[in-house]
Coordinates of C-alpha atoms in Angstrom, one line a residue:
M1 CA -0.1 -0.3 0.0
N2 CA 1.8 3.2 -1.2
T3 CA 1.5 5.9 1.9
E4 CA 3.1 8.3 0.5
K5 CA 1.6 11.6 1.0
E6 CA 1.2 14.5 -2.1
K7 CA 3.1 16.9 -2.3
V8 CA 2.1 20.9 -2.7
H9 CA 3.0 24.1 -2.4
F10 CA 1.3 25.9 0.5
T11 CA 1.2 30.1 -0.3
D12 CA 3.2 32.6 1.2
N13 CA 0.8 34.1 4.4
Y14 CA 0.9 37.5 3.3
L15 CA 0.0 36.7 0.1
L16 CA -3.7 35.9 1.5
S17 CA -4.2 38.3 3.8
P18 CA -1.7 41.5 3.4
T19 CA -2.0 44.9 4.4
N20 CA -1.5 46.3 1.6
P21 CA -1.7 45.3 -2.2
I22 CA 0.4 42.7 -3.8
T23 CA 3.2 43.9 -5.9
V24 CA 3.6 42.6 -8.9
N25 CA 6.6 42.9 -11.8
V26 CA 5.5 42.2 -15.4
V27 CA 8.5 42.0 -17.9
G28 CA 7.3 42.3 -21.1
A29 CA 4.2 44.0 -22.8
G30 CA 4.4 42.0 -25.9
G31 CA 1.7 39.1 -27.4
T32 CA 1.6 37.4 -23.7
G33 CA 2.5 39.9 -21.4
S34 CA -0.1 42.5 -22.7
K35 CA -2.7 39.6 -22.3
V36 CA -1.3 38.5 -18.6
L37 CA -1.9 42.5 -18.0
T38 CA -5.8 42.2 -18.6
A39 CA -6.2 38.8 -16.8
L40 CA -3.9 40.8 -13.8
M41 CA -6.7 43.7 -14.2
E42 CA -9.3 41.1 -14.0
M43 CA -8.1 39.0 -10.8
N44 CA -7.2 42.5 -9.0
H45 CA -11.0 43.0 -9.4
S46 CA -12.3 40.1 -8.0
L47 CA -9.4 40.2 -4.8
I48 CA -11.0 43.3 -4.2
A49 CA -14.2 42.0 -4.2
L50 CA -13.3 39.2 -1.8
G51 CA -12.5 41.4 0.8
H52 CA -8.1 40.8 -0.6
A53 CA -6.2 44.7 -0.9
G54 CA -5.7 43.2 -4.5
L55 CA -2.7 44.3 -6.5
Q56 CA -0.3 47.2 -7.4
V57 CA 1.4 46.4 -11.1
R58 CA 4.2 47.8 -12.9
L59 CA 4.6 46.6 -16.4
W60 CA 8.4 46.9 -17.9
D61 CA 9.0 47.2 -21.9
D62 CA 10.8 49.7 -23.4
D63 CA 9.4 48.2 -27.2
I64 CA 7.7 50.7 -29.3
I65 CA 4.3 50.0 -31.0
T66 CA 4.0 49.2 -34.6
S67 CA 1.4 47.7 -37.0
A68 CA 2.7 44.3 -36.7
N69 CA 1.7 44.3 -33.4
L70 CA -1.7 45.1 -34.5
G71 CA -4.2 42.6 -33.9
R72 CA -1.9 39.4 -31.9
Q73 CA -1.3 42.0 -29.4
R74 CA -3.5 44.1 -27.1
F75 CA -2.7 47.7 -29.7
F76 CA -4.7 49.5 -31.4
E77 CA -3.8 51.0 -34.6
C78 CA -4.0 55.1 -32.8
E79 CA -1.5 53.2 -30.1
T80 CA 1.3 53.0 -32.7
G81 CA 4.7 55.1 -31.7
L82 CA 4.0 54.8 -28.3
Y83 CA 5.7 52.7 -26.3
K84 CA 3.4 49.6 -24.9
S85 CA 4.2 49.7 -21.4
V86 CA 2.9 53.0 -21.2
A87 CA 0.0 52.6 -23.5
L88 CA -0.9 49.6 -21.4
I89 CA -0.8 50.9 -17.9
N90 CA -2.7 53.9 -19.2
R91 CA -6.3 51.9 -20.3
I92 CA -5.9 49.7 -17.2
N93 CA -5.7 52.8 -15.1
R94 CA -8.1 54.4 -17.3
C95 CA -10.6 51.5 -17.3
I96 CA -10.6 50.4 -13.4
G97 CA -9.5 53.2 -11.7
T98 CA -6.4 51.9 -10.3
N99 CA -2.4 53.5 -10.0
W100 CA -0.3 51.0 -12.0
K101 CA 3.0 51.7 -13.1
A102 CA 4.4 51.7 -16.7
E103 CA 8.2 51.9 -16.9
S104 CA 9.6 52.4 -20.9
R105 CA 12.9 50.6 -19.7
K106 CA 14.4 47.3 -19.5
F107 CA 14.0 45.0 -16.7
E108 CA 18.1 45.3 -16.2
K109 CA 20.9 46.3 -14.1
D110 CA 22.5 50.0 -15.1
S111 CA 25.9 50.3 -16.7
L112 CA 27.3 50.8 -13.3
G113 CA 25.5 46.6 -12.3
R114 CA 23.1 48.6 -10.0
I115 CA 19.3 46.9 -9.4
P116 CA 16.8 49.5 -10.3
E117 CA 14.8 50.1 -6.5
E118 CA 11.6 49.4 -8.6
A119 CA 13.3 45.9 -9.7
R120 CA 12.0 44.3 -5.8
A121 CA 8.6 42.8 -6.0
I122 CA 6.6 40.3 -4.3
I123 CA 5.6 38.7 -7.3
T124 CA 7.6 38.7 -10.7
I125 CA 6.0 37.3 -14.2
T126 CA 8.5 37.2 -17.2
C127 CA 6.9 37.2 -20.6
V128 CA 10.1 37.9 -22.2
D129 CA 11.2 35.9 -26.2
N130 CA 14.4 35.5 -25.7
V131 CA 17.0 33.4 -23.1
Q132 CA 19.2 35.9 -22.5
A133 CA 16.4 38.0 -20.7
R134 CA 15.1 34.8 -18.3
F135 CA 19.3 34.4 -17.0
G136 CA 19.1 38.7 -16.3
V137 CA 15.4 38.7 -14.2
A138 CA 17.1 35.5 -12.9
E139 CA 20.4 36.8 -11.4
I140 CA 18.5 39.7 -10.5
L141 CA 15.9 38.0 -8.7
K142 CA 18.4 36.4 -6.7
E143 CA 20.4 39.3 -5.8
V144 CA 17.4 41.5 -3.9
S145 CA 16.1 38.1 -2.3
Y146 CA 19.1 38.0 -0.6
R147 CA 18.3 42.3 0.8
R148 CA 16.3 41.0 3.3
H149 CA 13.4 43.7 5.2
Y150 CA 10.0 43.2 4.8
H151 CA 8.7 45.7 2.6
N152 CA 8.2 44.1 -1.3
Q153 CA 10.2 40.8 0.0
P154 CA 10.2 38.9 -3.3
K155 CA 8.4 35.8 -3.1
Y156 CA 7.2 34.3 -6.3
W157 CA 8.4 34.7 -10.1
L158 CA 5.7 33.1 -12.8
D159 CA 7.5 32.5 -16.2
F160 CA 5.7 32.2 -19.4
G161 CA 7.5 31.2 -22.4
N162 CA 6.7 30.3 -25.8
S163 CA 7.4 28.9 -29.6
Q164 CA 5.3 29.2 -32.8
H165 CA 2.7 26.3 -31.1
T166 CA 4.1 25.1 -27.8
G167 CA 5.2 26.7 -24.9
Q168 CA 5.4 26.5 -21.2
V169 CA 4.4 28.4 -17.8
I170 CA 7.1 27.8 -14.7
L171 CA 6.0 28.7 -10.9
S172 CA 9.4 29.3 -8.8
T173 CA 9.9 30.7 -5.4
I174 CA 12.5 33.4 -4.5
G175 CA 13.9 31.5 -1.7
E176 CA 12.5 29.2 1.2
I177 CA 8.6 29.9 1.2
K178 CA 7.8 28.7 5.4
Q179 CA 5.7 26.2 4.6
P180 CA 2.9 24.7 7.7
N181 CA 2.8 21.5 9.3
S182 CA 0.0 19.2 7.9
E183 CA -0.6 15.7 8.2
K184 CA -2.1 15.2 4.6
Y185 CA 0.3 16.9 1.8
Q186 CA 4.2 17.4 2.3
A187 CA 4.7 20.9 1.9
V188 CA 7.9 22.0 -0.4
G189 CA 8.9 25.0 0.5
N190 CA 11.7 25.5 -2.4
L191 CA 10.0 25.9 -6.3
P192 CA 13.8 25.7 -8.4
F193 CA 14.0 28.8 -10.6
V194 CA 13.5 27.8 -14.4
T195 CA 17.0 29.0 -15.5
E196 CA 17.9 26.1 -13.0
E197 CA 15.9 23.4 -13.7
F198 CA 15.1 23.6 -17.4
G199 CA 18.4 26.1 -17.8
E200 CA 20.3 23.6 -21.0
L201 CA 16.9 23.2 -22.4
L202 CA 16.5 27.2 -22.9
K203 CA 20.2 27.7 -23.8
Q204 CA 19.5 25.2 -26.6
S205 CA 16.3 27.0 -28.1
E206 CA 18.5 30.4 -27.8
A207 CA 20.2 28.8 -31.4
E208 CA 17.0 29.3 -32.9
E209 CA 16.0 32.3 -34.7
N210 CA 13.7 35.0 -33.6
T211 CA 14.1 37.8 -34.9
P212 CA 11.4 40.9 -35.2
S213 CA 8.3 40.6 -37.4
C214 CA 7.8 43.8 -39.8
S215 CA 3.9 42.5 -40.6
L216 CA 1.5 40.7 -38.4
A217 CA 1.6 38.0 -41.5
Q218 CA 5.1 38.0 -40.8
A219 CA 4.4 37.3 -37.0
L220 CA 2.1 34.6 -37.6
Q221 CA 4.2 32.5 -39.1
Q222 CA 6.5 32.9 -36.0
Q223 CA 3.7 32.6 -33.5
G224 CA 0.2 30.9 -33.8
L225 CA -2.3 33.1 -33.4
F226 CA -3.7 32.0 -29.5
I227 CA -0.4 30.1 -28.6
N228 CA -0.1 33.5 -26.2
S229 CA -3.7 33.6 -25.1
S230 CA -3.9 30.1 -24.0
L231 CA -0.8 30.2 -22.2
T232 CA -1.9 33.7 -20.0
Q233 CA -5.2 32.0 -19.5
M234 CA -3.8 28.6 -17.4
G235 CA -0.7 30.5 -15.7
C236 CA -3.0 33.2 -14.7
S237 CA -5.3 30.7 -13.3
L238 CA -2.5 29.1 -11.3
L239 CA -1.7 32.2 -9.8
W240 CA -5.3 32.7 -9.1
D241 CA -5.6 29.1 -7.2
L242 CA -2.6 30.4 -5.0
F243 CA -4.7 33.3 -4.1
R244 CA -7.4 31.7 -3.7
N245 CA -6.8 27.8 -2.6
G246 CA -4.1 28.7 -0.3
M247 CA -2.1 25.8 -1.9
T248 CA -1.0 23.6 -5.2
P249 CA -0.3 20.6 -6.2
Y250 CA 1.2 21.6 -9.4
R251 CA 4.3 24.2 -10.7
G252 CA 3.2 25.1 -14.3
F253 CA 2.6 22.8 -17.7
F254 CA 4.1 22.1 -20.7
H255 CA 1.5 23.1 -23.6
N256 CA 0.9 21.9 -27.0
L257 CA -1.7 23.9 -29.3
K258 CA -0.9 22.1 -32.1
D259 CA -2.3 18.9 -30.5
F260 CA -4.0 20.6 -27.7
A261 CA -2.1 18.8 -25.3
T262 CA -1.1 19.7 -22.1
H263 CA 0.9 18.3 -19.6
P264 CA 1.0 19.5 -16.1
I265 CA 4.0 19.8 -13.8
K266 CA 3.8 18.3 -10.0
V267 CA 5.2 19.8 -7.0
A268 CA 8.5 17.8 -6.3

């Protein structure tokens, strides 16, 4: 008889009943990031309705909106020439009265190796399209986690990544999250970084060409129309479960939209 307990991760207590809105950094405002922001808007409204303090989001992206971004990303023709981050955040703030922030710069260290103070957030969500950016984010998150203080102490990293028809979402903890004692479950407080667990796989994928698209038609040849939306809904559902259920037996999934197949990644 197998009596092994199911492994789960219990959500950090502060996320469940915070005294202030949960700070969230979203890195990347393209095909996935623009849709993740919409999901966070819905999540924020729902959390507040349930008596939670909600979310305080900061969106990072230094890209300018072009005609190639229209249709597949959350932008309109009248917004071409604007920063993606600014256009999206202004729209959200006007829509629901939030005071979310836009950063029209990369999420990276400056020329002197200093980390922006704004890089510290309880949750970091990456929607970037290159491997180097992921490793850069991992380095920053590790460094800020060593600077212990109570305000905006980093807790989680949720990474979205995709190719033409496939993608994955991976949840990581930033350091060890204190877990309660449980007779029913085996609590796991440390979920490894995507760059540690799948680092070699990421480096192999770096060889694939990822050039900017000059038109929507060219962009659709590089990525399916709905892969970003599909990943967004499932990935943000994982985040929602952390808030609503206080625990998760899963820390992500691999998704193949061409074959309509999804393989969950269990907490281990």
